[in-house]
Amino acid sequence: MHVKKAAFKAFWTIAMRHIVMALGAFCLALPVQAASNDEAGERMICKYRQETGTRFKAKVCKTAAQWEEMAENNRSGLKEMVDRPQIEIRK
């Protein structure tokens, strides 16, 4: 009887750790609003970004317009790379 109780306690501890880690990761992935202004483009949005070389995430706050501009720059750069010819002919 004592072995079953210990096994259940170990299982429960591991299960709770997984649940807490999953909820923590989910909460970190959500954007956080720093402040609310009347204009949509002036609204501050904070996101957590993974930094290279550390397991910690950095908090980056920008306006909604700045996030959209950065996303558009990324999209246009990716499109440029995809549309670039694969073979270069040098003369």
Coordinates of N, CA and C in Angstrom, one line a residue:
M1 N 0.8 -1.2 0.0 CA 0.0 0.0 0.0 C 0.9 1.3 0.0
H2 N 2.0 1.2 0.7 CA 2.8 2.4 0.8 C 3.5 2.7 -0.5
V3 N 3.8 1.7 -1.3 CA 4.5 1.8 -2.6 C 3.5 2.5 -3.6
K4 N 2.2 2.2 -3.6 CA 1.2 2.8 -4.4 C 1.1 4.3 -4.1
K5 N 1.1 4.6 -2.8 CA 1.0 6.0 -2.4 C 2.2 6.8 -2.9
A6 N 3.4 6.3 -2.8 CA 4.6 7.0 -3.2 C 4.6 7.2 -4.7
A7 N 4.2 6.2 -5.4 CA 4.1 6.3 -6.9 C 3.1 7.3 -7.3
F8 N 2.0 7.3 -6.7 CA 0.9 8.3 -7.0 C 1.4 9.7 -6.7
K9 N 2.1 9.9 -5.6 CA 2.7 11.2 -5.2 C 3.7 11.7 -6.2
A10 N 4.6 10.8 -6.7 CA 5.6 11.1 -7.7 C 4.9 11.5 -9.0
F11 N 3.9 10.7 -9.4 CA 3.2 11.0 -10.6 C 2.5 12.4 -10.5
W12 N 1.9 12.6 -9.4 CA 1.2 13.9 -9.2 C 2.1 15.1 -9.3
T13 N 3.3 14.9 -8.7 CA 4.3 16.0 -8.6 C 4.8 16.3 -10.0
I14 N 5.1 15.3 -10.8 CA 5.6 15.5 -12.2 C 4.5 16.1 -13.1
A15 N 3.2 15.6 -12.9 CA 2.1 16.2 -13.7 C 1.9 17.6 -13.4
M16 N 2.0 18.0 -12.1 CA 1.8 19.4 -11.7 C 2.9 20.3 -12.3
R17 N 4.1 19.8 -12.3 CA 5.2 20.5 -12.9 C 5.0 20.8 -14.3
H18 N 4.6 19.8 -15.1 CA 4.3 20.0 -16.5 C 3.2 21.0 -16.7
I19 N 2.2 20.9 -15.9 CA 1.1 21.9 -16.1 C 1.5 23.3 -15.8
V20 N 2.3 23.5 -14.7 CA 2.8 24.8 -14.4 C 3.7 25.4 -15.5
M21 N 4.6 24.5 -16.0 CA 5.5 25.0 -17.1 C 4.7 25.3 -18.3
A22 N 3.7 24.5 -18.7 CA 2.9 24.8 -19.9 C 2.2 26.1 -19.7
L23 N 1.6 26.4 -18.6 CA 0.9 27.6 -18.4 C 1.8 28.8 -18.4
G24 N 3.0 28.6 -17.8 CA 4.0 29.7 -17.8 C 4.4 30.0 -19.2
A25 N 4.7 29.0 -20.0 CA 5.1 29.3 -21.4 C 4.0 30.0 -22.2
F26 N 2.8 29.5 -21.9 CA 1.6 30.2 -22.6 C 1.5 31.6 -22.2
C27 N 1.7 31.9 -21.0 CA 1.5 33.3 -20.5 C 2.7 34.2 -21.1
L28 N 3.9 33.7 -21.2 CA 5.0 34.4 -21.7 C 4.8 34.7 -23.2
A29 N 4.1 33.9 -23.9 CA 3.9 34.0 -25.4 C 2.9 35.1 -25.7
L30 N 2.1 35.5 -24.8 CA 1.0 36.5 -25.1 C 1.6 37.9 -25.0
P31 N 1.2 38.8 -25.9 CA 1.7 40.1 -25.8 C 1.0 40.8 -24.6
V32 N 1.7 41.8 -24.0 CA 1.2 42.5 -22.9 C 1.0 44.0 -23.3
Q33 N -0.1 44.6 -22.9 CA -0.3 46.0 -23.2 C 0.3 46.8 -22.1
A34 N 1.2 47.7 -22.4 CA 1.8 48.5 -21.4 C 0.9 49.7 -20.9
A35 N 0.3 50.3 -21.9 CA -0.5 51.5 -21.6 C -1.6 51.6 -22.7
S36 N -2.7 52.2 -22.4 CA -3.7 52.4 -23.4 C -4.0 53.8 -23.7
N37 N -3.7 54.2 -25.0 CA -4.0 55.5 -25.5 C -5.2 55.5 -26.4
D38 N -5.7 56.7 -26.7 CA -6.9 56.7 -27.6 C -6.6 56.3 -29.0
E39 N -5.5 56.6 -29.5 CA -5.2 56.3 -30.9 C -4.6 54.9 -31.0
A40 N -5.1 54.1 -32.0 CA -4.7 52.7 -32.2 C -3.2 52.6 -32.5
G41 N -2.6 53.5 -33.3 CA -1.2 53.5 -33.6 C -0.3 53.9 -32.5
E42 N -0.8 54.6 -31.5 CA 0.1 55.0 -30.4 C 0.0 54.1 -29.2
R43 N -0.8 53.0 -29.3 CA -0.9 52.1 -28.2 C 0.4 51.3 -28.0
M44 N 0.9 51.2 -26.8 CA 2.1 50.5 -26.5 C 1.8 49.0 -26.3
I45 N 2.6 48.1 -27.0 CA 2.5 46.7 -26.9 C 3.8 46.1 -26.5
C46 N 3.9 45.3 -25.4 CA 5.1 44.7 -25.0 C 5.1 43.2 -25.3
K47 N 6.2 42.8 -25.8 CA 6.3 41.3 -26.1 C 7.7 40.8 -25.5
Y48 N 7.7 39.6 -25.2 CA 8.9 38.9 -24.7 C 9.6 38.2 -25.9
R49 N 10.9 38.6 -26.1 CA 11.7 38.0 -27.2 C 12.8 37.2 -26.6
Q50 N 13.1 36.0 -27.2 CA 14.2 35.2 -26.8 C 15.5 35.7 -27.2
E51 N 16.4 35.8 -26.3 CA 17.8 36.4 -26.7 C 18.7 35.2 -26.8
T52 N 19.6 35.3 -27.8 CA 20.6 34.3 -28.0 C 21.6 34.3 -26.9
G53 N 22.0 33.1 -26.4 CA 23.0 33.0 -25.4 C 22.5 33.0 -24.0
T54 N 21.2 33.1 -23.8 CA 20.6 33.1 -22.4 C 19.3 32.4 -22.5
R55 N 18.8 31.9 -21.4 CA 17.5 31.3 -21.3 C 16.4 32.3 -20.9
F56 N 16.8 33.5 -20.6 CA 15.9 34.5 -20.2 C 15.4 35.2 -21.4
K57 N 14.2 35.8 -21.3 CA 13.6 36.5 -22.4 C 13.7 38.0 -22.1
A58 N 13.8 38.8 -23.1 CA 13.9 40.3 -22.9 C 12.5 40.9 -23.3
K59 N 12.1 41.8 -22.5 CA 10.8 42.5 -22.8 C 11.1 43.7 -23.7
V60 N 10.3 43.7 -24.8 CA 10.5 44.8 -25.9 C 9.1 45.5 -26.0
C61 N 9.1 46.8 -25.8 CA 7.9 47.6 -25.9 C 8.0 48.5 -27.1
K62 N 7.0 48.5 -27.9 CA 6.9 49.4 -29.1 C 5.4 49.8 -29.3
T63 N 5.2 50.8 -30.1 CA 3.8 51.1 -30.4 C 3.3 50.1 -31.4
A64 N 2.0 50.1 -31.6 CA 1.4 49.1 -32.5 C 1.9 49.5 -34.0
A65 N 2.0 50.7 -34.3 CA 2.5 51.1 -35.6 C 4.0 50.6 -35.8
Q66 N 4.8 50.7 -34.8 CA 6.2 50.3 -34.9 C 6.3 48.7 -35.1
W67 N 5.4 48.0 -34.4 CA 5.4 46.5 -34.6 C 4.9 46.2 -36.0
E68 N 3.9 46.9 -36.5 CA 3.4 46.6 -37.9 C 4.5 47.0 -38.9
E69 N 5.2 48.1 -38.7 CA 6.3 48.5 -39.6 C 7.4 47.4 -39.6
M70 N 7.7 46.9 -38.5 CA 8.8 45.9 -38.4 C 8.3 44.6 -39.1
A71 N 7.1 44.2 -38.9 CA 6.5 43.1 -39.5 C 6.5 43.2 -41.1
E72 N 6.2 44.4 -41.5 CA 6.2 44.7 -43.0 C 7.6 44.6 -43.5
N73 N 8.6 45.2 -42.8 CA 10.0 45.1 -43.3 C 10.4 43.6 -43.4
N74 N 10.0 42.8 -42.4 CA 10.4 41.4 -42.4 C 9.8 40.7 -43.6
R75 N 8.5 41.0 -43.8 CA 7.8 40.3 -44.9 C 8.4 40.7 -46.3
S76 N 8.7 42.0 -46.5 CA 9.3 42.4 -47.7 C 10.7 41.9 -47.9
G77 N 11.5 41.8 -46.8 CA 12.8 41.2 -46.9 C 12.8 39.7 -47.3
L78 N 11.8 39.0 -46.7 CA 11.6 37.6 -47.0 C 11.2 37.4 -48.5
K79 N 10.3 38.2 -48.9 CA 9.8 38.2 -50.3 C 10.9 38.4 -51.3
E80 N 11.8 39.4 -50.9 CA 13.0 39.7 -51.8 C 13.9 38.5 -51.9
M81 N 14.1 37.8 -50.7 CA 15.0 36.6 -50.7 C 14.4 35.5 -51.5
V82 N 13.1 35.3 -51.4 CA 12.4 34.2 -52.2 C 12.4 34.4 -53.7
D83 N 12.2 35.7 -54.0 CA 12.1 36.0 -55.5 C 13.5 36.2 -56.1
R84 N 14.6 36.2 -55.4 CA 15.9 36.3 -55.9 C 16.3 35.0 -56.7
P85 N 16.9 35.2 -57.9 CA 17.3 34.0 -58.7 C 18.3 33.1 -57.9
Q86 N 18.2 31.8 -58.1 CA 19.1 30.9 -57.4 C 20.5 30.8 -58.0
I87 N 20.6 31.1 -59.3 CA 21.9 30.9 -59.9 C 22.3 32.3 -60.4
E88 N 23.5 32.7 -60.1 CA 24.1 34.0 -60.6 C 25.0 33.7 -61.7
I89 N 24.8 34.4 -62.8 CA 25.7 34.3 -63.9 C 26.6 35.6 -64.0
R90 N 27.9 35.3 -63.8 CA 28.8 36.5 -63.7 C 29.5 36.6 -65.1
K91 N 29.7 37.8 -65.5 CA 30.4 38.0 -66.8 C 31.7 38.6 -66.6

